Coordinates of C-alpha atoms and ligand atoms in Angstrom, one line a residue:
M1 CA 102.0 78.3 117.8
V2 CA 102.8 77.9 114.2
V3 CA 104.0 74.5 113.0
N4 CA 105.0 72.6 109.9
G5 CA 106.4 75.7 108.2
K6 CA 109.6 76.8 106.5
V7 CA 110.3 79.6 108.9
L8 CA 112.6 82.3 107.5
T9 CA 113.5 84.2 110.7
M10 CA 115.2 87.1 108.9
D11 CA 117.7 87.3 111.7
R12 CA 121.2 88.5 110.7
R13 CA 122.4 84.9 110.0
G14 CA 119.4 84.0 108.0
S15 CA 118.4 81.2 110.4
R16 CA 115.6 78.9 109.4
A17 CA 113.3 76.8 111.5
Q18 CA 110.1 74.7 111.3
A19 CA 107.9 76.2 114.0
L20 CA 107.5 78.9 116.6
A21 CA 105.6 79.5 119.8
I22 CA 104.0 82.8 120.7
A23 CA 102.7 83.8 124.2
D24 CA 101.3 87.1 125.3
G25 CA 102.0 88.6 121.9
R26 CA 105.7 87.7 121.8
V27 CA 107.7 84.9 120.2
V28 CA 108.9 82.7 123.0
A29 CA 110.6 80.0 121.0
V30 CA 111.7 79.2 117.4
G31 CA 112.8 75.7 116.4
T32 CA 111.8 72.3 115.1
N33 CA 108.2 71.0 115.3
R34 CA 109.4 68.7 118.1
E35 CA 111.1 71.5 120.1
I36 CA 108.1 73.7 119.8
G37 CA 105.7 70.9 120.5
R38 CA 106.6 70.9 124.2
F39 CA 105.0 74.4 124.5
T40 CA 101.6 72.9 123.7
G41 CA 99.1 73.5 126.5
R42 CA 95.3 72.8 126.7
R43 CA 94.4 76.2 125.4
T44 CA 97.2 76.4 122.7
A45 CA 95.9 77.4 119.3
V46 CA 97.9 75.6 116.6
V47 CA 98.3 77.1 113.1
D48 CA 99.5 74.5 110.6
A49 CA 101.5 76.2 107.9
G50 CA 101.3 73.1 105.7
G51 CA 104.9 73.3 104.5
G52 CA 104.5 76.9 103.4
T53 CA 106.9 79.7 104.1
V54 CA 106.5 81.5 107.5
L55 CA 107.8 85.1 107.5
P56 CA 107.9 87.9 110.0
G57 CA 104.8 90.1 109.3
I58 CA 105.2 92.1 106.1
N59 CA 105.9 95.8 106.7
D60 CA 104.9 98.1 103.8
G61 CA 107.1 101.1 104.5
H62 CA 105.1 103.6 102.4
L63 CA 101.4 103.1 101.9
H64 CA 98.7 105.7 101.7
F65 CA 96.3 103.9 104.0
N66 CA 92.9 105.5 103.9
G67 CA 93.6 106.6 100.3
F68 CA 94.0 103.0 99.5
G69 CA 90.8 102.2 101.3
F70 CA 88.9 104.7 99.1
E71 CA 90.5 103.4 95.9
A72 CA 90.8 99.7 96.6
S73 CA 88.0 99.0 94.1
N74 CA 90.4 100.2 91.4
F75 CA 92.6 97.2 92.2
G76 CA 89.7 94.7 92.2
F77 CA 89.2 94.5 96.0
E78 CA 85.5 94.8 96.3
G79 CA 84.8 97.4 99.0
P80 CA 81.6 98.6 100.8
R81 CA 81.0 101.0 97.9
I82 CA 82.6 102.9 95.1
Y83 CA 84.2 106.1 96.3
S84 CA 86.4 106.5 93.3
Y85 CA 85.8 105.4 89.7
D86 CA 88.5 103.6 87.8
V87 CA 89.6 105.5 84.7
A88 CA 92.5 103.4 83.6
R89 CA 91.6 103.5 80.0
S90 CA 93.4 104.0 76.7
T91 CA 91.2 106.7 75.1
A92 CA 89.7 109.9 76.5
A93 CA 86.3 108.7 75.0
E94 CA 86.4 105.6 77.2
I95 CA 87.1 107.8 80.2
A96 CA 84.1 110.0 79.3
A97 CA 81.9 106.9 79.3
V98 CA 83.0 106.0 82.8
I99 CA 82.1 109.5 84.0
A100 CA 78.7 109.2 82.3
Q101 CA 78.1 106.0 84.3
A102 CA 79.2 107.7 87.5
V103 CA 76.7 110.5 86.8
Q104 CA 74.0 107.9 86.6
E105 CA 75.0 106.5 90.0
A106 CA 75.7 109.8 91.8
P107 CA 73.8 110.3 95.1
A108 CA 72.9 114.0 94.3
P109 CA 72.6 116.1 91.1
D110 CA 75.6 118.2 92.1
S111 CA 77.7 115.8 94.0
W112 CA 81.5 115.5 93.3
I113 CA 82.5 112.6 91.1
R114 CA 85.9 111.2 92.0
A115 CA 88.0 109.0 89.8
S116 CA 91.6 108.0 89.4
Q117 CA 94.2 106.0 87.5
W118 CA 94.3 107.8 84.1
D119 CA 97.7 107.6 82.6
G120 CA 98.9 110.3 80.2
T121 CA 101.6 108.0 78.7
R122 CA 99.0 105.6 77.3
L123 CA 96.0 107.8 76.5
D124 CA 95.2 109.0 72.9
R125 CA 94.8 112.5 74.5
L126 CA 94.6 114.0 77.9
P127 CA 91.1 113.9 79.6
T128 CA 90.8 117.7 79.6
R129 CA 87.6 119.5 80.5
D130 CA 86.2 119.5 77.0
V131 CA 86.2 115.7 77.3
L132 CA 84.5 115.7 80.7
D133 CA 82.0 118.7 80.4
P134 CA 79.6 117.1 77.9
V135 CA 78.9 114.1 80.1
S136 CA 79.1 115.5 83.6
G137 CA 76.1 117.9 83.9
D138 CA 76.2 119.9 87.2
H139 CA 78.6 117.5 88.8
P140 CA 82.1 118.7 89.5
V141 CA 84.5 116.0 88.4
Y142 CA 88.1 115.4 89.5
M143 CA 90.3 112.5 88.3
S144 CA 93.7 111.8 89.8
D145 CA 96.2 110.3 87.5
I146 CA 98.0 107.1 88.1
S147 CA 100.9 108.9 89.9
H148 CA 98.7 111.1 92.0
H149 CA 100.8 114.0 90.8
A150 CA 98.3 115.3 88.3
L151 CA 94.6 116.0 88.2
A152 CA 92.1 116.3 85.4
V153 CA 89.0 118.2 86.3
N154 CA 85.9 119.6 84.4
S155 CA 84.8 123.2 84.1
R156 CA 82.4 123.0 87.1
A157 CA 85.3 121.9 89.3
L158 CA 87.6 124.7 88.0
Q159 CA 84.8 127.1 88.7
L160 CA 84.3 125.9 92.3
A161 CA 88.0 126.0 92.8
G162 CA 88.1 129.6 91.5
I163 CA 90.6 128.7 88.8
T164 CA 90.5 131.1 85.8
R165 CA 92.8 132.1 83.0
D166 CA 94.3 134.7 85.5
T167 CA 95.0 132.3 88.3
V168 CA 98.6 132.2 89.4
P169 CA 99.6 128.6 90.3
P170 CA 101.1 128.0 93.7
P171 CA 104.8 127.4 94.0
G172 CA 105.7 124.1 92.3
G173 CA 102.3 123.9 90.6
I174 CA 101.3 123.9 87.0
I175 CA 97.9 125.0 85.6
E176 CA 97.9 123.9 82.0
K177 CA 96.4 126.4 79.6
D178 CA 95.2 126.1 76.0
A179 CA 96.2 128.2 73.0
T180 CA 93.8 130.9 74.1
G181 CA 95.1 131.0 77.6
E182 CA 92.1 129.2 79.2
P183 CA 92.8 126.4 81.8
T184 CA 92.4 123.0 80.2
G185 CA 91.5 121.2 83.4
I186 CA 94.9 119.5 83.8
L187 CA 96.6 120.5 87.0
R188 CA 100.0 119.2 88.1
E189 CA 101.8 118.9 91.4
A190 CA 100.9 121.7 93.9
A191 CA 98.2 123.2 91.5
S192 CA 96.1 120.1 92.4
G193 CA 95.7 121.7 95.8
L194 CA 93.5 124.4 94.4
V195 CA 90.8 121.9 93.5
M196 CA 91.4 119.6 96.5
A197 CA 90.7 122.6 98.8
A198 CA 87.3 123.0 97.1
I199 CA 86.2 119.3 97.6
P200 CA 84.2 118.6 100.6
P201 CA 86.4 116.2 102.7
Y202 CA 85.2 112.7 103.4
T203 CA 83.4 112.6 106.6
P204 CA 85.1 110.9 109.6
A205 CA 82.6 108.0 109.3
E206 CA 83.6 107.6 105.6
V207 CA 87.3 107.7 106.4
S208 CA 86.8 105.2 109.2
E209 CA 85.0 102.9 106.9
A210 CA 87.7 103.1 104.3
M211 CA 90.3 102.4 106.9
D212 CA 88.5 99.3 108.1
F213 CA 88.2 98.1 104.6
A214 CA 91.9 98.8 103.9
A215 CA 92.9 97.0 107.0
S216 CA 90.9 93.9 106.0
V217 CA 92.6 93.8 102.6
L218 CA 96.0 94.3 104.1
H219 CA 95.5 91.5 106.6
S220 CA 94.5 89.2 103.7
L221 CA 97.8 90.2 102.0
G222 CA 99.9 89.4 105.1
I223 CA 100.7 93.0 105.9
T224 CA 101.1 93.7 109.6
S225 CA 102.9 97.0 109.7
L226 CA 102.8 100.1 107.5
T227 CA 104.0 103.7 107.2
D228 CA 101.3 106.2 106.2
P229 CA 103.1 109.1 104.6
G230 CA 102.0 112.7 104.7
V231 CA 99.1 112.7 107.1
G232 CA 97.6 115.8 108.7
L233 CA 96.9 116.3 112.4
D234 CA 93.2 115.4 112.0
Q235 CA 94.2 112.0 110.7
V236 CA 96.5 111.5 113.7
D237 CA 93.5 111.8 115.9
L238 CA 91.5 109.4 113.9
Y239 CA 94.2 106.8 113.9
R240 CA 94.7 107.3 117.6
G241 CA 91.0 106.8 118.3
K242 CA 90.8 103.6 116.2
I243 CA 93.9 102.1 117.8
L244 CA 92.7 102.9 121.3
D245 CA 89.2 101.5 120.7
G246 CA 90.7 98.4 119.1
S247 CA 88.9 98.9 115.7
L248 CA 92.3 99.1 113.9
D249 CA 94.7 96.1 114.3
L250 CA 97.8 97.1 112.3
R251 CA 101.1 98.6 113.5
I252 CA 101.0 102.1 112.1
N253 CA 103.9 104.5 111.6
L254 CA 102.6 108.0 110.7
M255 CA 104.6 110.7 108.8
L256 CA 103.4 114.2 109.3
R257 CA 103.0 116.3 106.1
A258 CA 105.7 119.0 106.0
G259 CA 104.4 121.5 103.4
G260 CA 106.8 123.5 101.3
T261 CA 108.2 125.9 104.0
A262 CA 109.7 125.6 107.4
A263 CA 107.0 127.9 108.8
A264 CA 104.2 125.5 107.6
L265 CA 106.0 122.6 109.3
E266 CA 106.5 124.5 112.5
E267 CA 102.8 125.1 112.7
T268 CA 102.0 121.4 112.2
L269 CA 104.5 120.3 114.8
A270 CA 103.2 122.8 117.3
G271 CA 99.7 121.3 116.9
L272 CA 100.7 117.8 117.6
G273 CA 99.3 116.8 121.0
P274 CA 100.4 114.0 123.3
M275 CA 99.6 110.4 122.2
G276 CA 98.2 109.5 125.7
D277 CA 98.1 105.9 126.5
V278 CA 98.2 104.5 123.0
D279 CA 100.6 101.6 122.6
P280 CA 103.7 103.0 120.9
R281 CA 104.2 99.7 119.2
M282 CA 100.8 100.1 117.5
L283 CA 101.0 103.8 116.7
R284 CA 104.2 105.8 116.3
V285 CA 104.2 109.5 115.2
G286 CA 107.9 110.3 114.8
E287 CA 108.4 111.1 111.2
V288 CA 108.0 114.0 108.8
K289 CA 107.3 113.6 105.1
V290 CA 108.9 116.1 102.8
L291 CA 108.2 116.4 99.0
A292 CA 111.3 117.2 97.0
D293 CA 110.3 116.7 93.4
G294 CA 107.7 115.0 91.2
V295 CA 107.6 111.8 89.1
P296 CA 109.2 110.5 85.9
T297 CA 105.9 109.9 84.1
D298 CA 104.8 112.0 81.2
A299 CA 104.3 114.7 83.8
Q300 CA 108.1 115.0 83.7
T301 CA 108.4 116.6 87.1
S302 CA 111.4 114.6 88.4
W303 CA 114.4 116.9 89.0
L304 CA 117.2 115.3 86.9
H305 CA 120.9 116.0 86.4
E306 CA 120.4 115.1 82.7
P307 CA 117.0 116.4 81.4
F308 CA 114.2 114.2 80.1
L309 CA 114.6 112.9 76.5
D310 CA 112.6 115.8 75.1
G311 CA 114.8 118.4 77.0
G312 CA 112.3 119.1 79.8
N313 CA 113.1 118.9 83.5
G314 CA 111.4 119.2 86.9
H315 CA 112.7 121.1 89.8
L316 CA 112.4 121.1 93.6
L317 CA 108.8 121.6 94.8
T318 CA 109.7 123.6 97.9
A319 CA 109.0 127.3 97.9
G320 CA 111.3 129.6 96.0
A321 CA 111.8 131.4 92.7
D322 CA 114.9 129.6 91.6
D323 CA 116.9 126.4 92.3
A324 CA 119.0 128.1 95.0
E325 CA 116.0 129.4 96.9
R326 CA 114.1 126.1 96.6
L327 CA 117.2 124.2 97.8
A328 CA 117.5 126.5 100.7
A329 CA 113.8 126.0 101.6
L330 CA 114.2 122.2 101.3
H331 CA 117.2 122.2 103.6
A332 CA 115.4 124.5 106.1
V333 CA 112.4 122.1 106.3
I334 CA 114.6 119.1 106.8
A335 CA 116.7 121.0 109.4
L336 CA 113.6 122.1 111.3
A337 CA 112.2 118.6 111.5
A338 CA 115.5 117.1 112.6
R339 CA 116.0 119.8 115.2
K340 CA 112.6 118.9 116.6
G341 CA 113.7 115.3 116.8
F342 CA 111.7 114.0 113.9
Q343 CA 113.0 111.4 111.4
V344 CA 112.6 112.7 107.9
G345 CA 111.5 110.8 104.8
T346 CA 111.6 112.7 101.6
H347 CA 109.9 111.9 98.3
A348 CA 112.7 112.2 95.6
T349 CA 112.8 110.4 92.3
G350 CA 115.2 112.4 90.1
D351 CA 118.9 112.1 90.8
A352 CA 119.3 115.9 91.3
A353 CA 116.5 115.9 93.8
I354 CA 117.9 112.9 95.6
D355 CA 121.4 114.5 95.9
A356 CA 119.7 117.7 97.2
V357 CA 117.9 115.7 99.9
V358 CA 120.9 113.7 101.0
S359 CA 123.0 116.8 101.3
G360 CA 120.2 118.3 103.4
Y361 CA 120.2 115.2 105.7
L362 CA 124.0 115.3 106.2
A363 CA 123.9 119.0 107.0
T364 CA 121.7 118.3 110.0
R365 CA 124.2 115.9 111.6
T366 CA 121.4 113.8 113.0
N367 CA 122.2 110.4 111.4
Q368 CA 120.8 108.7 114.5
L369 CA 117.3 109.8 113.4
R370 CA 117.7 107.6 110.3
H371 CA 116.4 110.0 107.7
Y372 CA 115.7 108.3 104.4
V373 CA 114.9 108.8 100.7
I374 CA 111.4 107.8 99.6
H375 CA 111.3 106.2 96.0
G376 CA 115.0 107.0 95.2
D377 CA 114.4 105.9 91.6
L378 CA 117.6 107.3 90.2
T379 CA 119.9 107.5 93.2
P380 CA 123.5 107.7 91.8
P381 CA 126.0 105.1 92.9
G382 CA 128.2 107.7 94.6
T383 CA 125.2 109.0 96.5
L384 CA 124.4 105.4 97.6
R385 CA 127.9 105.1 99.0
T386 CA 127.4 108.4 100.9
M387 CA 124.1 107.2 102.2
A388 CA 125.6 103.9 103.5
R389 CA 128.4 105.7 105.3
N390 CA 125.9 108.0 107.0
D391 CA 123.0 105.6 107.8
V392 CA 120.7 107.2 105.3
G393 CA 118.2 104.6 104.1
V394 CA 116.1 104.3 101.0
S395 CA 112.5 103.1 100.5
F396 CA 112.3 101.6 96.9
N397 CA 109.1 100.6 95.0
P398 CA 109.6 97.3 93.3
T399 CA 105.8 96.8 92.7
I400 CA 105.8 100.0 90.6
K401 CA 108.8 98.6 88.7
Q402 CA 106.8 95.4 88.0
V403 CA 103.6 97.3 87.0
Y404 CA 105.2 100.1 85.0
S405 CA 107.8 97.9 83.4
R406 CA 109.5 99.9 80.7
F407 CA 106.8 102.6 80.4
F408 CA 109.3 105.3 81.2
D409 CA 111.6 104.5 78.2
T410 CA 109.7 107.3 76.5
T411 CA 110.4 109.9 79.2
I412 CA 113.8 109.1 80.7
G413 CA 115.2 106.6 78.2
P414 CA 116.0 102.9 78.5
E415 CA 119.3 103.3 80.3
R416 CA 117.8 105.1 83.2
V417 CA 114.8 102.7 83.2
D418 CA 117.3 99.8 83.6
Y419 CA 118.9 101.6 86.5
Q420 CA 115.6 102.8 88.1
W421 CA 115.3 101.6 91.7
P422 CA 119.0 100.4 91.8
F423 CA 118.5 97.6 94.4
R424 CA 121.7 95.7 93.6
T425 CA 124.0 98.7 93.8
A426 CA 122.3 99.9 97.0
L427 CA 122.7 96.6 98.8
D428 CA 126.3 96.1 97.5
N429 CA 127.2 99.4 99.0
G430 CA 125.6 98.6 102.3
V431 CA 122.6 100.9 102.0
R432 CA 119.5 99.9 104.1
A433 CA 117.1 99.5 101.2
S434 CA 113.5 98.6 102.0
S435 CA 110.6 97.9 99.7
A436 CA 107.2 99.7 99.8
S437 CA 104.2 99.6 97.5
D438 CA 103.2 103.3 97.6
A439 CA 99.6 102.1 97.3
A440 CA 97.2 103.4 96.1
V441 CA 99.6 104.2 93.2
V442 CA 99.7 100.4 92.7
T443 CA 98.3 97.5 94.6
P444 CA 99.8 96.7 98.0
D445 CA 100.1 93.1 97.0
W446 CA 103.8 92.8 98.0
L447 CA 104.4 89.5 96.2
I448 CA 104.2 91.4 93.0
G449 CA 106.9 93.7 94.4
V450 CA 109.0 90.7 95.3
A451 CA 108.7 89.4 91.8
G452 CA 109.7 92.9 90.5
A453 CA 112.8 93.0 92.8
V454 CA 114.0 89.5 92.0
T455 CA 113.2 89.3 88.3
R456 CA 113.2 93.0 87.3
Q457 CA 110.5 91.8 84.9
G458 CA 107.4 93.7 84.2
F459 CA 103.9 92.3 83.5
D460 CA 104.6 92.5 79.8
G461 CA 107.6 90.2 80.2
K462 CA 110.1 92.9 79.5
V463 CA 113.1 93.1 81.8
G464 CA 114.2 96.4 83.2
G465 CA 117.9 96.1 84.3
I466 CA 118.6 92.5 85.3
E467 CA 121.9 93.8 86.8
Q468 CA 119.9 95.4 89.6
A469 CA 118.1 92.2 90.5
I470 CA 118.4 91.0 94.1
T471 CA 118.0 87.5 95.7
M472 CA 114.7 86.3 97.1
E473 CA 116.1 86.4 100.6
E474 CA 117.2 90.0 100.1
A475 CA 113.8 90.9 98.7
L476 CA 112.0 89.4 101.7
R477 CA 114.4 91.2 104.1
S478 CA 113.4 94.5 102.3
Y479 CA 109.8 93.9 103.4
T480 CA 110.6 92.8 107.0
A481 CA 113.9 93.4 108.8
T482 CA 115.0 96.5 106.9
P483 CA 111.7 98.5 107.2
A484 CA 111.8 97.6 110.9
W485 CA 115.1 99.4 111.1
Q486 CA 113.5 102.3 109.2
D487 CA 110.8 102.3 111.9
H488 CA 113.4 102.3 114.7
A489 CA 111.9 99.0 115.7
E490 CA 114.6 96.5 114.7
D491 CA 114.9 95.2 118.2
W492 CA 111.3 94.1 118.5
K493 CA 109.8 93.5 115.0
G494 CA 110.8 92.4 111.5
Q495 CA 112.4 89.1 112.6
L496 CA 111.1 85.9 114.1
R497 CA 113.2 85.6 117.2
R498 CA 112.6 85.0 120.9
G499 CA 111.2 88.2 122.5
Y500 CA 110.1 89.8 119.2
V501 CA 106.4 90.5 118.6
G502 CA 104.4 87.6 117.2
D503 CA 103.7 89.2 113.8
V504 CA 103.6 86.4 111.2
T505 CA 102.8 86.0 107.6
I506 CA 102.2 82.5 106.2
L507 CA 102.4 81.6 102.5
S508 CA 100.8 78.7 100.6
G509 CA 104.1 77.4 99.4
D510 CA 107.9 77.6 99.6
V511 CA 108.8 81.1 98.4
L512 CA 112.5 80.1 98.1
R513 CA 111.5 77.6 95.3
A514 CA 109.6 80.2 93.4
R515 CA 111.8 81.4 90.5
T516 CA 109.6 83.1 87.9
A517 CA 107.3 86.1 88.4
E518 CA 104.3 83.8 87.9
E519 CA 105.5 81.4 90.5
I520 CA 106.1 84.2 93.0
T521 CA 102.8 86.0 92.5
G522 CA 101.0 82.7 92.3
L523 CA 101.7 82.1 96.1
E524 CA 98.8 83.0 98.3
V525 CA 98.8 84.3 101.9
I526 CA 97.1 81.7 104.0
G527 CA 97.4 83.3 107.4
T528 CA 98.4 86.5 109.2
L529 CA 99.1 87.1 112.8
I530 CA 99.6 90.4 114.7
G531 CA 101.0 90.1 118.2
G532 CA 99.9 86.4 118.1
R533 CA 96.3 87.4 117.1
V534 CA 95.0 85.7 114.0
V535 CA 93.8 88.6 111.8
Y536 CA 93.5 86.5 108.7
D537 CA 93.0 82.8 108.1
A538 CA 92.3 81.8 104.5
T539 CA 90.9 78.4 105.5
T540 CA 88.2 79.7 107.9
S541 CA 87.5 83.2 106.6
T542 CA 84.4 83.3 104.6
A543 CA 83.4 86.6 103.0
P544 CA 86.7 88.6 103.4
A545 CA 88.8 85.6 102.2
A546 CA 86.8 85.0 99.1
R547 CA 86.7 88.7 98.4
A548 CA 90.4 89.0 98.9
A549 CA 91.1 86.1 96.6
T550 CA 89.0 87.5 93.9
G551 CA 90.6 90.9 94.5
K552 CA 94.0 89.5 94.0
V553 CA 93.2 88.0 90.6
A554 CA 91.3 91.2 89.6
A555 CA 94.2 93.4 90.7
Y556 CA 96.5 91.3 88.5
R557 CA 94.2 91.6 85.6
H558 CA 93.8 95.3 86.0
Q559 CA 97.6 95.8 85.8
S560 CA 98.0 93.3 83.0
A561 CA 95.5 95.2 81.0
A562 CA 97.3 98.5 81.7
A563 CA 100.6 96.9 80.5
C564 CA 99.0 95.3 77.5
S565 CA 97.2 98.3 76.1
T566 CA 100.4 100.4 76.4
T567 CA 102.7 97.8 74.8
G568 CA 100.5 97.0 71.8
A569 CA 98.2 94.4 70.5
V570 CA 100.0 91.2 71.3
C571 CA 99.1 90.2 74.7
C572 CA 101.7 88.4 76.7
C573 CA 99.9 88.4 80.0
R574 CA 96.5 86.8 79.2
A575 CA 97.9 83.2 79.5
H576 CA 99.1 83.4 83.1
E577 CA 96.2 85.7 84.0
E578 CA 93.8 83.0 83.0
A579 CA 95.9 80.4 84.8
R580 CA 95.6 82.4 88.0
T581 CA 91.8 82.8 87.6
T582 CA 91.4 79.1 87.2
R583 CA 93.5 78.3 90.2
A584 CA 91.8 80.7 92.6
Ligands
ZN1 ZN1 106.0 110.0 96.8
ZN2 ZN1 103.5 108.0 98.3
ZN3 ZN1 100.2 91.5 77.9

């Protein structure tokens, strides 16, 4: 049982309590300390919340799970080893220095070097192959950008991928060329696939190790459920094996990757075998992930009704020679998934892409499947009203809002940045809006996202559209009850009620009293339960707890540094950054 807490049940009435009792994995009672005290037996384990907030287990509705495991070191979570180097730097020369270091540490003279987190909006120049070649020897190098929608590779990687001046990019892909027509090493959207196909995949043992590490980090952050978007069939088997043998203790919702055509999706769905005796509350495979457009970073691949400030625009990334063909392909993919009984979640950031996705959902007449928009950055108010009427949800990214702050002022302009992730308009219109990190784009530390949703304030202190702010209770609901609805699980998780699973997240203080971003992100997770099992306890954990605490501070510093170097010399963040370090 959990006692001495400020229990926010997240039921429809917003009921509160002090304590709850869990038996056989389920909540059996919620009430005062006294009411719950009578459930005490000789073998009852008592968790003292110490006056902190007690929440239903946090559900991150869009988190690239093993990808995060491989990149957790970029967010300060110290993992078993470095799989991917952090190239969040402000000059190309600094990136070259990181790669030179990676070459020193490489296990073999021709092994692949992986890195991520470069950001074209803050670099003095793009890290093209002429930057990487002089320091990389025989090593092929690939570096994913902060959005994971662009790659920077060296000449050796281009060679292994067979990319030359004559290579035709796949539909939706861009191979950047220099003035002489040679590829520069920058590959956007689907063109990244050419290099990805040449990289030896991580071995199952490596993936398993990354998943174990990711799980330990998520437990320490209070996350008990997640949706992993865009997995292949091989990953389904891996998840299934780990859930069955008990080595993975998280509630996992998998989205199968659709590909750009209905034919590709048909093939994937045909290959999906039965789940066997895996607990459907631990592993659900009922969704398809579709990619509609790109991102509003300097890549400028979002598909917008009004173009980017410099006149550029993205387009749909499904197969087709023009907008009409691509729209038809998008709708065909959505229709096929729905016909096969799959819930569809579609990545769409630009308003034109979002409208295209929602019209595709409505055409299927399968509202009961609860299709939803992923990201939904610029969902127009009228579209939000349509979504509310038709039970189409949206999965927003308030952590990205907090971390990126006003970075996109230069690409989409301040008005659209203010509106980006329109939480207030969505909720006021009755849209089921949940929150998700999209890790490893940013850290899965959801308290940073709560701060972003409630204050609309970035790490640099700049506010991005206060009129779209929501209340603390609404923000917490967007990480608990609402994503449970998205998972078709609202009658057994996402709330602390009798009969619901005993998934619990306990905070170090009263979250309802936290007003500023610093107060919100200053709270620590002190305990995490899944089905009544204690998977994280800050007071007794030794190595993982210390590591996680360090990681949290480091993650904060990492992102503060990113914000500071973009916004100029005057550093606003150092003060509270140091305050956090001292506290921890
Ligand atoms: Zn996405
Ligand atoms: Zn994503
Ligand atoms: Zn700063």
